[in-house]
Coordinates of C-alpha atoms and ligand atoms in Angstrom, one line a residue:
X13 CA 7.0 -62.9 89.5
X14 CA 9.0 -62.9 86.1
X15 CA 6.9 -61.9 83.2
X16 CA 6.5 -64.7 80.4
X17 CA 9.8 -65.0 79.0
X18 CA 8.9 -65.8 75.2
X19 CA 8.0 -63.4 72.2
X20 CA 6.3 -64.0 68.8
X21 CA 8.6 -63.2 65.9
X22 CA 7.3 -63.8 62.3
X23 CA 9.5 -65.8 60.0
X24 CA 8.9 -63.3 56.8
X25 CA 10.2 -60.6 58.1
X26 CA 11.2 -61.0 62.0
X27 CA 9.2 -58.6 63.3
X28 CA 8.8 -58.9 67.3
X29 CA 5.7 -58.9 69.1
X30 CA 4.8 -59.7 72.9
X31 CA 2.0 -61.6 71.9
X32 CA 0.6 -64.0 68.9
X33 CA -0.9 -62.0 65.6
X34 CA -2.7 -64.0 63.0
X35 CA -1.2 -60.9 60.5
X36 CA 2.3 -59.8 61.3
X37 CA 1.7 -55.7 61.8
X38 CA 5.0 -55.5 60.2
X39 CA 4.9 -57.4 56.6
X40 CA 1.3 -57.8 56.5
X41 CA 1.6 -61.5 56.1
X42 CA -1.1 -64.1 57.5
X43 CA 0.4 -67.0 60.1
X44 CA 3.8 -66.8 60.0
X45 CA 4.0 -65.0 64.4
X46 CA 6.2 -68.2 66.0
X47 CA 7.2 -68.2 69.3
X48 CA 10.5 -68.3 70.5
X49 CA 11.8 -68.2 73.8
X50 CA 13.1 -64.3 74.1
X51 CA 17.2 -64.7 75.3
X52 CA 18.4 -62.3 77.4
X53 CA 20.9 -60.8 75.5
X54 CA 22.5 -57.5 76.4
X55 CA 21.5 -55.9 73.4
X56 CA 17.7 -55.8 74.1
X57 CA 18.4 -55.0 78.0
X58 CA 20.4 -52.0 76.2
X59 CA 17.7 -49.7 75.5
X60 CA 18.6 -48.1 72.6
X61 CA 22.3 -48.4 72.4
X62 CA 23.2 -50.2 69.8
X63 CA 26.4 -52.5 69.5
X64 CA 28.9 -51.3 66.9
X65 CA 31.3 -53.7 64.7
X66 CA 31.7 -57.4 66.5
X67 CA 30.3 -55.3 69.8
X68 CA 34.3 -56.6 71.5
X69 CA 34.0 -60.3 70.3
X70 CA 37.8 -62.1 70.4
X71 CA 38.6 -63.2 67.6
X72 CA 39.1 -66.8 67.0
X73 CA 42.0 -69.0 65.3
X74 CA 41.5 -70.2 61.5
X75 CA 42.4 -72.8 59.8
X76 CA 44.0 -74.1 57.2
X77 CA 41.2 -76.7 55.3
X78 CA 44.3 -78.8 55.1
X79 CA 45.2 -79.5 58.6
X80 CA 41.9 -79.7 59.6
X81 CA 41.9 -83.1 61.4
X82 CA 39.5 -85.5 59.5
X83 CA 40.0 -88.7 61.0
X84 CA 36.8 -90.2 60.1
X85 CA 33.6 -90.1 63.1
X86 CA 33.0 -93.5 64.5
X87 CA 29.7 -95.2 63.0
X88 CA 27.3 -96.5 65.6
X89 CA 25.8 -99.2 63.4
X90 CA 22.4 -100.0 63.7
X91 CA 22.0 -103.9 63.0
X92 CA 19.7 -103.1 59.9
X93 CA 21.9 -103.4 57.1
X94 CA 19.2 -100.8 55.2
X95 CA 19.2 -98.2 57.7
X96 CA 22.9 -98.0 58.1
X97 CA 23.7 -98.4 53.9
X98 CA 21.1 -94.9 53.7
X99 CA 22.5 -93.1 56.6
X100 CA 26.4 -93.8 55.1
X101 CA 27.3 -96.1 57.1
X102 CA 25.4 -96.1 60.4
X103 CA 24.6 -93.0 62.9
X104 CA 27.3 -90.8 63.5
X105 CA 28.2 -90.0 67.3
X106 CA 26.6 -86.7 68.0
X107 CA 24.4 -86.5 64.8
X108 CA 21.1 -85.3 65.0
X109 CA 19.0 -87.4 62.3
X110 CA 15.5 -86.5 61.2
X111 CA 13.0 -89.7 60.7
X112 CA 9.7 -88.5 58.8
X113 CA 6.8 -91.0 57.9
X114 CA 3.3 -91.1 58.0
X115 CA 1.5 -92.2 61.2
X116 CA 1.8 -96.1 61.2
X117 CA 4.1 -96.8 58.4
X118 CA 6.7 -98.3 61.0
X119 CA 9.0 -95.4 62.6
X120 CA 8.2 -96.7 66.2
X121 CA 9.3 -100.4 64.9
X122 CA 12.0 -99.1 62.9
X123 CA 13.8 -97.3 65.9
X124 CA 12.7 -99.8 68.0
X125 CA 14.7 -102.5 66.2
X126 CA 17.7 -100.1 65.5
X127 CA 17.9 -99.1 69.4
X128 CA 17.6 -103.3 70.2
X129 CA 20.5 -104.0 67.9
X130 CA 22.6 -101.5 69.5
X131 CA 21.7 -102.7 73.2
X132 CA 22.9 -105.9 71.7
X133 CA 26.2 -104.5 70.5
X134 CA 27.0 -103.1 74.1
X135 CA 25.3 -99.7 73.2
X136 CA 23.8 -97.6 75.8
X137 CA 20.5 -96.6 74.1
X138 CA 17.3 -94.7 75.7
X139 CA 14.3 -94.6 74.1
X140 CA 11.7 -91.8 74.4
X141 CA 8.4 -92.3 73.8
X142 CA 5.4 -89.3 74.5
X143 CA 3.1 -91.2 72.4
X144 CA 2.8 -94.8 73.9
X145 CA 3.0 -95.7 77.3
X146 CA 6.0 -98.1 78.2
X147 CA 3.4 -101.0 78.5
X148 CA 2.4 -100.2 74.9
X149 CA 6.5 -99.9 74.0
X150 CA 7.0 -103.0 75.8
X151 CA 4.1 -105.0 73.7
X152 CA 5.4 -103.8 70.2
X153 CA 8.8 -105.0 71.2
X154 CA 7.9 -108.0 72.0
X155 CA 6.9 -108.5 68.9
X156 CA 10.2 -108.0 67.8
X157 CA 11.7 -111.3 66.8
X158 CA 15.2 -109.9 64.8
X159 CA 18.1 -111.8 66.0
X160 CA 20.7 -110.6 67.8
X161 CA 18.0 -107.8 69.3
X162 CA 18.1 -106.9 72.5
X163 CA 14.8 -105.2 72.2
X164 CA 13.0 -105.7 75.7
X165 CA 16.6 -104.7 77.0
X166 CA 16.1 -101.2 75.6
X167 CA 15.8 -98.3 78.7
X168 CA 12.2 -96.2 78.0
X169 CA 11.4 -93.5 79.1
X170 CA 7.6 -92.3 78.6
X171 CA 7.5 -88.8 79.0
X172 CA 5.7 -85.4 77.5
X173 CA 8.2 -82.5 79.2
X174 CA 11.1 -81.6 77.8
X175 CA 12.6 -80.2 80.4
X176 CA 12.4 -83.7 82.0
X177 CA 13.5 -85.8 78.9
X178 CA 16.5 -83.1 79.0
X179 CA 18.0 -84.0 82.2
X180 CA 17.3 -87.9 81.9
X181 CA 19.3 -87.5 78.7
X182 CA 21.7 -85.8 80.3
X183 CA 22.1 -88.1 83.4
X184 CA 21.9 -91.2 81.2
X185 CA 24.5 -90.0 78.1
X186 CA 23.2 -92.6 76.4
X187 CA 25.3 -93.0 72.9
X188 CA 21.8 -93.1 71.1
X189 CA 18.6 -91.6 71.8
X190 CA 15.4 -92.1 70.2
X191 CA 12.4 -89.0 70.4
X192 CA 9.5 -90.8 69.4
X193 CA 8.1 -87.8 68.8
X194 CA 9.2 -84.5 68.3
X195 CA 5.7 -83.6 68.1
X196 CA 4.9 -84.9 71.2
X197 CA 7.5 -83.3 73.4
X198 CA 6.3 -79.7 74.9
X199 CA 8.7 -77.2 76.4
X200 CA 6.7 -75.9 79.8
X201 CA 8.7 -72.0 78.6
X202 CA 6.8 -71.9 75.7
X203 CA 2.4 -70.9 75.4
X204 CA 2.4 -73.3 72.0
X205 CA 0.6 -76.6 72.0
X206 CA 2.9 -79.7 71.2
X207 CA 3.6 -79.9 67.7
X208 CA 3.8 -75.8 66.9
X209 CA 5.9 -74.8 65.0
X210 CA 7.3 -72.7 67.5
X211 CA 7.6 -75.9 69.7
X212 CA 9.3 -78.4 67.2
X213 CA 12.0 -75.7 67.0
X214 CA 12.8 -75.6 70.7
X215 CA 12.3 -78.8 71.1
X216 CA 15.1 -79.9 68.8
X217 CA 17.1 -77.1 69.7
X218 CA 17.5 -77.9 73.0
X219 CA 17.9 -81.6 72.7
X220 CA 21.0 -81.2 70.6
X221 CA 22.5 -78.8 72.9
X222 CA 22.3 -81.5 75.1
X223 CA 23.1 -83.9 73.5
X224 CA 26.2 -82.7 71.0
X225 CA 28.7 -82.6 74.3
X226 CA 28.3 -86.0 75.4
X227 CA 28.3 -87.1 71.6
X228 CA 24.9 -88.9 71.6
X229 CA 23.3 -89.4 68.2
X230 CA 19.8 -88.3 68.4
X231 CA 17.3 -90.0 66.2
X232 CA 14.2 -87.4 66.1
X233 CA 11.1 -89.3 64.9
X234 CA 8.3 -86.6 63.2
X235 CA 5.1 -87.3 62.2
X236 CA 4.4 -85.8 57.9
X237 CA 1.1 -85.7 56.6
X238 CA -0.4 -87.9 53.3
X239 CA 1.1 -85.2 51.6
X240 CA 4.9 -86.0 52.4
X241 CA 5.7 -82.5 53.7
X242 CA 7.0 -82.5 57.2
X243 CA 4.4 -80.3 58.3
X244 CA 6.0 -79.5 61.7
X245 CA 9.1 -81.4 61.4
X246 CA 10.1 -79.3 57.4
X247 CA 11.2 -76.5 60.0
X248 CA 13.9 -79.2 61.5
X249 CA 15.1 -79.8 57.6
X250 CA 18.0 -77.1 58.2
X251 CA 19.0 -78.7 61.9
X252 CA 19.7 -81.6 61.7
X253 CA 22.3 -83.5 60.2
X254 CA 20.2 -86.3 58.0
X255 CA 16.2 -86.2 56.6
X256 CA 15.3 -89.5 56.2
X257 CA 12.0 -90.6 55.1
X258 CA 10.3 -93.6 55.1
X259 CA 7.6 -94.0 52.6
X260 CA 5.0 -96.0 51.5
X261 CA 1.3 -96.9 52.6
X262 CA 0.0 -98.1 55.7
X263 CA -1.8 -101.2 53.7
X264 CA 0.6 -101.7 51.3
X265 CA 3.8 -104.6 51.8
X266 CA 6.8 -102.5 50.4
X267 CA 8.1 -99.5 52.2
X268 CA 11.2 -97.5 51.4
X269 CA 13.4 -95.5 53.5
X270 CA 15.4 -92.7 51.7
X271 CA 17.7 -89.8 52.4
X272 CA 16.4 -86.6 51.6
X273 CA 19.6 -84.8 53.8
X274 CA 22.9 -86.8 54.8
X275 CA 25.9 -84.5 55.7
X276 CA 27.8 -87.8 56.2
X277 CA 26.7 -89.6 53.1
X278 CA 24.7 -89.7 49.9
X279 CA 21.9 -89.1 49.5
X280 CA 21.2 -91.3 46.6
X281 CA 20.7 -94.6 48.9
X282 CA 17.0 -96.0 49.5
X283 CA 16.4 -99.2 51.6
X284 CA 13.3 -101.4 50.5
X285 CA 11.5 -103.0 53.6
X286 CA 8.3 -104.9 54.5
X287 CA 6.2 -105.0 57.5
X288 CA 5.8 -108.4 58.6
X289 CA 4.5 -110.1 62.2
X290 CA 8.3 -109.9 64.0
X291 CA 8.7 -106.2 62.5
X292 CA 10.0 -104.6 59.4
X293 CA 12.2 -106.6 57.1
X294 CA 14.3 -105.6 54.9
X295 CA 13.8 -106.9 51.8
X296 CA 17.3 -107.6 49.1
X297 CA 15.2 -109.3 46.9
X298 CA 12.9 -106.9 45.8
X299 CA 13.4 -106.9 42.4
X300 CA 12.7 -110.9 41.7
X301 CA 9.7 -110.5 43.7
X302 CA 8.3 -107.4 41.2
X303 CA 9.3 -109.4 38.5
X304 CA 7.3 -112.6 39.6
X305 CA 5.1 -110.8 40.1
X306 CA 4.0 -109.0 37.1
X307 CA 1.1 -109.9 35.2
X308 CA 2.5 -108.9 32.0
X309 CA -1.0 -108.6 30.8
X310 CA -2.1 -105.7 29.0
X311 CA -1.3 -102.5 30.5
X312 CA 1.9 -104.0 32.6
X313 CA 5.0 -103.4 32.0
X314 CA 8.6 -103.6 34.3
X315 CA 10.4 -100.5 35.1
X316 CA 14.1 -101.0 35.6
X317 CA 14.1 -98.5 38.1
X318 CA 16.5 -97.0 40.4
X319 CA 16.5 -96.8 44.0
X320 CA 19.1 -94.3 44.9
X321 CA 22.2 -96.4 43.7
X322 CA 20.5 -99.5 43.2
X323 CA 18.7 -100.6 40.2
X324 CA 15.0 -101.7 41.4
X325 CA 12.3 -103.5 38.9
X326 CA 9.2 -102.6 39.2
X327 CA 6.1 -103.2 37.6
X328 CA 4.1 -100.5 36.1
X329 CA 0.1 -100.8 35.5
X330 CA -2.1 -98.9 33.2
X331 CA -5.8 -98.9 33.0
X332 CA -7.6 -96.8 30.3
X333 CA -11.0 -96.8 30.5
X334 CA -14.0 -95.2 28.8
X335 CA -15.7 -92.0 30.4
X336 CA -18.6 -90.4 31.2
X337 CA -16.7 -87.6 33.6
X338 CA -15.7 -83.5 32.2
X339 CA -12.4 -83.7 32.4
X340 CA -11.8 -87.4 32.5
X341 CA -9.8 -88.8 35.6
X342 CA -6.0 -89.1 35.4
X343 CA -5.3 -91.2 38.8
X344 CA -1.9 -92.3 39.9
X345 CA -0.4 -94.0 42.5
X346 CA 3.3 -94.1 43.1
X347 CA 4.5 -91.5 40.1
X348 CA 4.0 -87.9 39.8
X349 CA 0.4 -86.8 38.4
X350 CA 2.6 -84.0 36.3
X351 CA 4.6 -86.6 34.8
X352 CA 1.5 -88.0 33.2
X353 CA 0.0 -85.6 32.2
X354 CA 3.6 -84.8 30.4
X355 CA 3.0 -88.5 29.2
X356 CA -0.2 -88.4 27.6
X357 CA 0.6 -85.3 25.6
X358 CA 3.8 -86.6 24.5
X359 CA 1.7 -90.0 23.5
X360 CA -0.9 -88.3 21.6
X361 CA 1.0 -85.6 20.0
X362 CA 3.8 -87.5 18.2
X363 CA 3.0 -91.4 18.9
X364 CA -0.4 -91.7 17.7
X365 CA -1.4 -93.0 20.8
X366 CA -4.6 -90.8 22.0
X367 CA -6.0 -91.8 25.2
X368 CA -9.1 -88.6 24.1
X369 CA -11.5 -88.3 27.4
X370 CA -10.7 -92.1 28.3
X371 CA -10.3 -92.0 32.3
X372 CA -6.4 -93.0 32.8
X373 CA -5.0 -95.1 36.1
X374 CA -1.1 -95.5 36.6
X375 CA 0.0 -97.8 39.7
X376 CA 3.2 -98.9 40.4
X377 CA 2.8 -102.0 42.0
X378 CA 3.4 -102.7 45.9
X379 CA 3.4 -99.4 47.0
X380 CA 6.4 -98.4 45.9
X381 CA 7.7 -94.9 44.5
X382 CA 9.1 -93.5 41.7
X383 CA 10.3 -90.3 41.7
X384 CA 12.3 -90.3 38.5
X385 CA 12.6 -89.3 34.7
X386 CA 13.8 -93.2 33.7
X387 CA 9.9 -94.0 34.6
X388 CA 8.5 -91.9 32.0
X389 CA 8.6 -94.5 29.2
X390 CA 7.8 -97.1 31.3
X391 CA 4.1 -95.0 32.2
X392 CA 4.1 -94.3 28.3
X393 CA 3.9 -97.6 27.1
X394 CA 1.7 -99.3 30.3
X395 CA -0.6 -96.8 28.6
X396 CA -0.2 -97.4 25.4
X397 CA -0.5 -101.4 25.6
X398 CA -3.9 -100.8 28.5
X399 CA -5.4 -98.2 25.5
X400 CA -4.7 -100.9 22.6
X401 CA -5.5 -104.0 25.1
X402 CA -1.9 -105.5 23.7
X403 CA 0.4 -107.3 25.6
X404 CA 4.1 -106.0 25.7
X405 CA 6.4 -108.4 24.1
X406 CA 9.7 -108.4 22.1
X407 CA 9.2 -108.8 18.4
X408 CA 10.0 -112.7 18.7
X409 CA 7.3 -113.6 21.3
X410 CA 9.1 -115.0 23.5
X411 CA 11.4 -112.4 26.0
X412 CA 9.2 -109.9 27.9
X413 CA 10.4 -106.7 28.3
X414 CA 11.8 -104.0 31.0
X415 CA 12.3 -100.6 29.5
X416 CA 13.5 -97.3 31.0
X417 CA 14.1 -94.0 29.7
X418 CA 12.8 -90.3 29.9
X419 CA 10.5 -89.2 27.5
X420 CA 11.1 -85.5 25.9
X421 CA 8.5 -83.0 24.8
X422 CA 9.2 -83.6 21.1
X423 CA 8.8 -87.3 21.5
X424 CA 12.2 -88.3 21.6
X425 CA 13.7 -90.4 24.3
X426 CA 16.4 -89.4 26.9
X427 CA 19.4 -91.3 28.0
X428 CA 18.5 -91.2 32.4
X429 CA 21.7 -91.8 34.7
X430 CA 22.9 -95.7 35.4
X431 CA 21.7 -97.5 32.3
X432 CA 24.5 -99.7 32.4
X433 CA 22.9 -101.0 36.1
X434 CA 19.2 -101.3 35.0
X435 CA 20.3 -103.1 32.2
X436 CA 22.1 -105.6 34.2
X437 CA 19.0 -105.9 36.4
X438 CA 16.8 -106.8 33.6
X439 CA 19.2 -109.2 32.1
X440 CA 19.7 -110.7 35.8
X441 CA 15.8 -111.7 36.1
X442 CA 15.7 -112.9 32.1
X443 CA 14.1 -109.5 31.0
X444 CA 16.5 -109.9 27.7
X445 CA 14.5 -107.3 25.3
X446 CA 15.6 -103.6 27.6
X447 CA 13.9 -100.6 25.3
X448 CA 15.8 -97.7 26.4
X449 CA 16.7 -94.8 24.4
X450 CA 20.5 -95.8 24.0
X451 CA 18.6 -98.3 21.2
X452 CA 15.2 -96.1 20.0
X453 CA 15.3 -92.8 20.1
X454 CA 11.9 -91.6 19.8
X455 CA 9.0 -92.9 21.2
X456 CA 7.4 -93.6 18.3
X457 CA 10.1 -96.5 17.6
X458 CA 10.3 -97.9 21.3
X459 CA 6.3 -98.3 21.1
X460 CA 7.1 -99.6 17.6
X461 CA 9.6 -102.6 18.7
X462 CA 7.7 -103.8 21.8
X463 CA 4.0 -102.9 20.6
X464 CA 3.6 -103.4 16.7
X465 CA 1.1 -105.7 15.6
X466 CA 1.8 -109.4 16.6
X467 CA 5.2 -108.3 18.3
X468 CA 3.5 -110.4 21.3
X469 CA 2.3 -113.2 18.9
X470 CA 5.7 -114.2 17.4
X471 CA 6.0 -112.4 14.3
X472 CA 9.7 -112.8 13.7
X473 CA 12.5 -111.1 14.7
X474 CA 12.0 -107.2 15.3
X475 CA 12.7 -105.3 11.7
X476 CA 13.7 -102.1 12.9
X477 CA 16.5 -103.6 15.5
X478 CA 15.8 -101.1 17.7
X479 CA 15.4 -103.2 20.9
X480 CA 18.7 -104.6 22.9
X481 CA 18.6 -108.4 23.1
X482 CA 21.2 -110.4 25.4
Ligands
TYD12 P1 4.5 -98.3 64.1 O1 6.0 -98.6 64.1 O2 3.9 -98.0 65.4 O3 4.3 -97.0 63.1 P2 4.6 -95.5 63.4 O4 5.4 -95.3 64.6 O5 5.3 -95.0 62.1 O6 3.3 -94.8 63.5 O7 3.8 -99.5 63.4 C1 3.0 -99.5 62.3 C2 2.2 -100.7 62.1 O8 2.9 -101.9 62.0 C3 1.2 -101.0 63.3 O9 -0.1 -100.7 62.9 C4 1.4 -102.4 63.6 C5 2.3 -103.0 62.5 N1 3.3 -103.9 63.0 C6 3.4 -105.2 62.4 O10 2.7 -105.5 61.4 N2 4.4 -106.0 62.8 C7 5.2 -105.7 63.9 O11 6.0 -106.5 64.2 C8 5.0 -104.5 64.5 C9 5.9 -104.1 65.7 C10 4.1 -103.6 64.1
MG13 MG1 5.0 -94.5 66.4

């Protein structure tokens, strides 16, 4: 009988032991023993003798960078003009692609409705599932209404082994395969329970190798926790060819779907979508529907956002409230708690805009996220017109205002990247009065021109000019 054929090596400092450690005996650090199948290589079955220089390795031929061949990798498109716009253009043959999300934002739908599309198109898809059984597969797609999607056409394949999914990939060469999840699947070589870290690795691992020769695009679909790290999935991050995630909350309408990795594209490009009865939609109009939206009450404001390369509004709210609580809450949903806290400071140090032990909510509306300087001065003055219970409005009372812009630590405001774009968005949806820091440089000034006393009543035009009117 062959003894067990994997080892435990710790990621800190590779240390090899037969069997799993809590502490590494070598570096002395706590859970970081994974388990990795041990290869035979000729080098451990040495005994001692160590290889010298390349150990008789041919060499092999270089080449010049131009004459490498670089006629472009065919694009498998998907059907959803979203997906394939963040991936670069739709999958590339052979690509291994990373799909992280929280458990029931949509990954099952999403794939599902990219695999139906390319049955549709004449693709030969398979679609793995070790979470739902293929009555539960076929029930969700079903409920797929896209057009032009083939989506009870789709091959599935319900299945926990690896070793099995391996060979019905290989058998099938299907030019797209979906892994629904990489947690899921469990190599039978390997002591680990699904979803170890030592089991992602292999997992993916060996899927590509099977997969690279026939040229089948692999879409791995990983499960990340509330906190958006990719808790078993992160150690893919270096595989794989494209992160995406898709973002959002389960009860919210608006998700996005961004590149966090593309080696065949940017990753600047986001895709907004929302969940509706026949699947996830993708939603082109997101801006006029923010905009409707907005209550332009005290305490809202629109952000003319960015959305990798396109300009997004978004409304930002702002609730300051009196309290009773040591220190008082600062609660956001859809920016970065640092970034208010930056915020605040910057408000009470050089604006004159103390929020003191007030509790302090910041929501961007619709579940949306926004993970950028520009939405600084948009959080600065939600909170300045919630603490003064002011409406936002340009000086003449009649234009409501979008505003972007990066606040600095002395109170000044920074030009962000694309003003030209946001601009145009405002201006599109009749958001004429932009304060941005091309037209107030401090903060003092932008709260000035949109804030000062009967700006929102109509008291003639603004004096200090400092707002951008079309
Ligand atoms: P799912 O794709 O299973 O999420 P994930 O694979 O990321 O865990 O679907 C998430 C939710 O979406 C699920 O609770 C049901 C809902 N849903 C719809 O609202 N409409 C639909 O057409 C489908 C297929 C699902
Ligand atoms: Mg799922």
């Amino acid at each position: 009988m062959a003894r067990p054929t994997t080892i435990h090596v710790c990621s800190t400092c590779a240390q090899r032991e037969p069997r799993w450690m809590g502490q590494c005996p070598g570096c002395g650090e706590w859970n970081t023993m994974v388990e990795e199948r041990s290869a035979p290589v000729a080098t451990a079955a040495g005994g001692g003798s160590r290889l010298r220089g390349s150990g008789g390795a041919r060499p092999a031929a270089v080449t010049r960078l131009k004459d490498v061949d670089t006629s472009r990798a065919p694009r498998l498109k998907t059907g959803i003009g979203e997906v394939d716009r963040v991936l670069g253009g739709g999958l590339v043959a052979g690509s291994l692609v990373l799909l992280g999300g929280s458990p029931g934002i949509g990954k099952s739908t999403l794939t599902g409705m990219a695999l139906g599309n390319l049955a549709a198109a004449g693709r030969d898809v398979l679609y793995v599932s070790g979470e739902e059984s293929a009555q539960q597969i076929r029930l969700r797609h079903e409920r797929l209404l896209t057009p032009s999607c083939a989506a009870l056409d789709v091959p599935v394949l319900a299945e926990t082994d690896l070793g099995t999914v391996l060979a019905t990939i290989e058998a099938e060469k299907p030019d797209v395969v979906v892994i629904d999840s990489v947690q899921t699947l469990h190599a039978a070589e390997l002591s680990g329970a699904p979803g170890s870290v030592g089991q992602v690795r292999e997992v993916a691992a060996r899927i590509m190798q099977v997969a690279k020769p026939s040229g089948t695009a692999v879409l791995l679909v990983g499960h990340v926790t509330k906190e958006g790290s990719l808790a078993g999935p992160r150690v893919l991050e270096h595989l794989v060819d494209c992160v995406l995630q898709f973002e959002g909350e389960r009860e919210r309408m608006y998700r996005t779907l961004r590149a966090l990795k593309n080696r065949f594209g940017s990753t600047n490009e986001a895709g907004v979508f929302e969940m509706m009865s026949g699947g996830l939609v993708e939603v082109l109009d997101a801006s006029a529907r923010f905009v409707s939206e907005a209550t332009r009450k005290p305490g809202s404001v629109v952000l003319a956002a960015m959305e990798g390369s396109r300009p997004l509004l978004v409304e930002v709210q702002a609730l300051v409230s009196p309290s009773e609580l040591v220190p008082p809450r600062r609660v956001v949903n859809g920016i970065d708690r640092n970034r208010l806290a930056l915020v605040l400071a910057v408000l009470g140090r050089h604006a004159g805009v103390g929020v003191g032990t007030a509790d302090v909510f910041v929501n961007v509306v619709g579940g949306v996220r926004v993970d950028e300087p520009g939405a600084d001065l948009a959080i600065a003055l939600a909170v300045a017109s919630a603490q003064r219970g002011v409406a936002l409005g340009s000086a003449d009372g009649k234009l409501p205002a979008a505003c972007f812009g990066e606040v600095g630590l002395t109170g000044e405001l920074r030009t962000v990247a694309h003003a030209d774009r946001r601009m145009d968005e405002a201006r599109k949806f009749g958001l004429a009065t932009v304060v941005s820091p091309a037209r107030t440089p401090t903060l003092r000034a932008a709260l000035k021109s949109v804030l000062a006393p009967g700006a929102a009543a109509g008291s003639g035009p603004d004096r200090t000019g400092e707002t951008r009117r079309a």
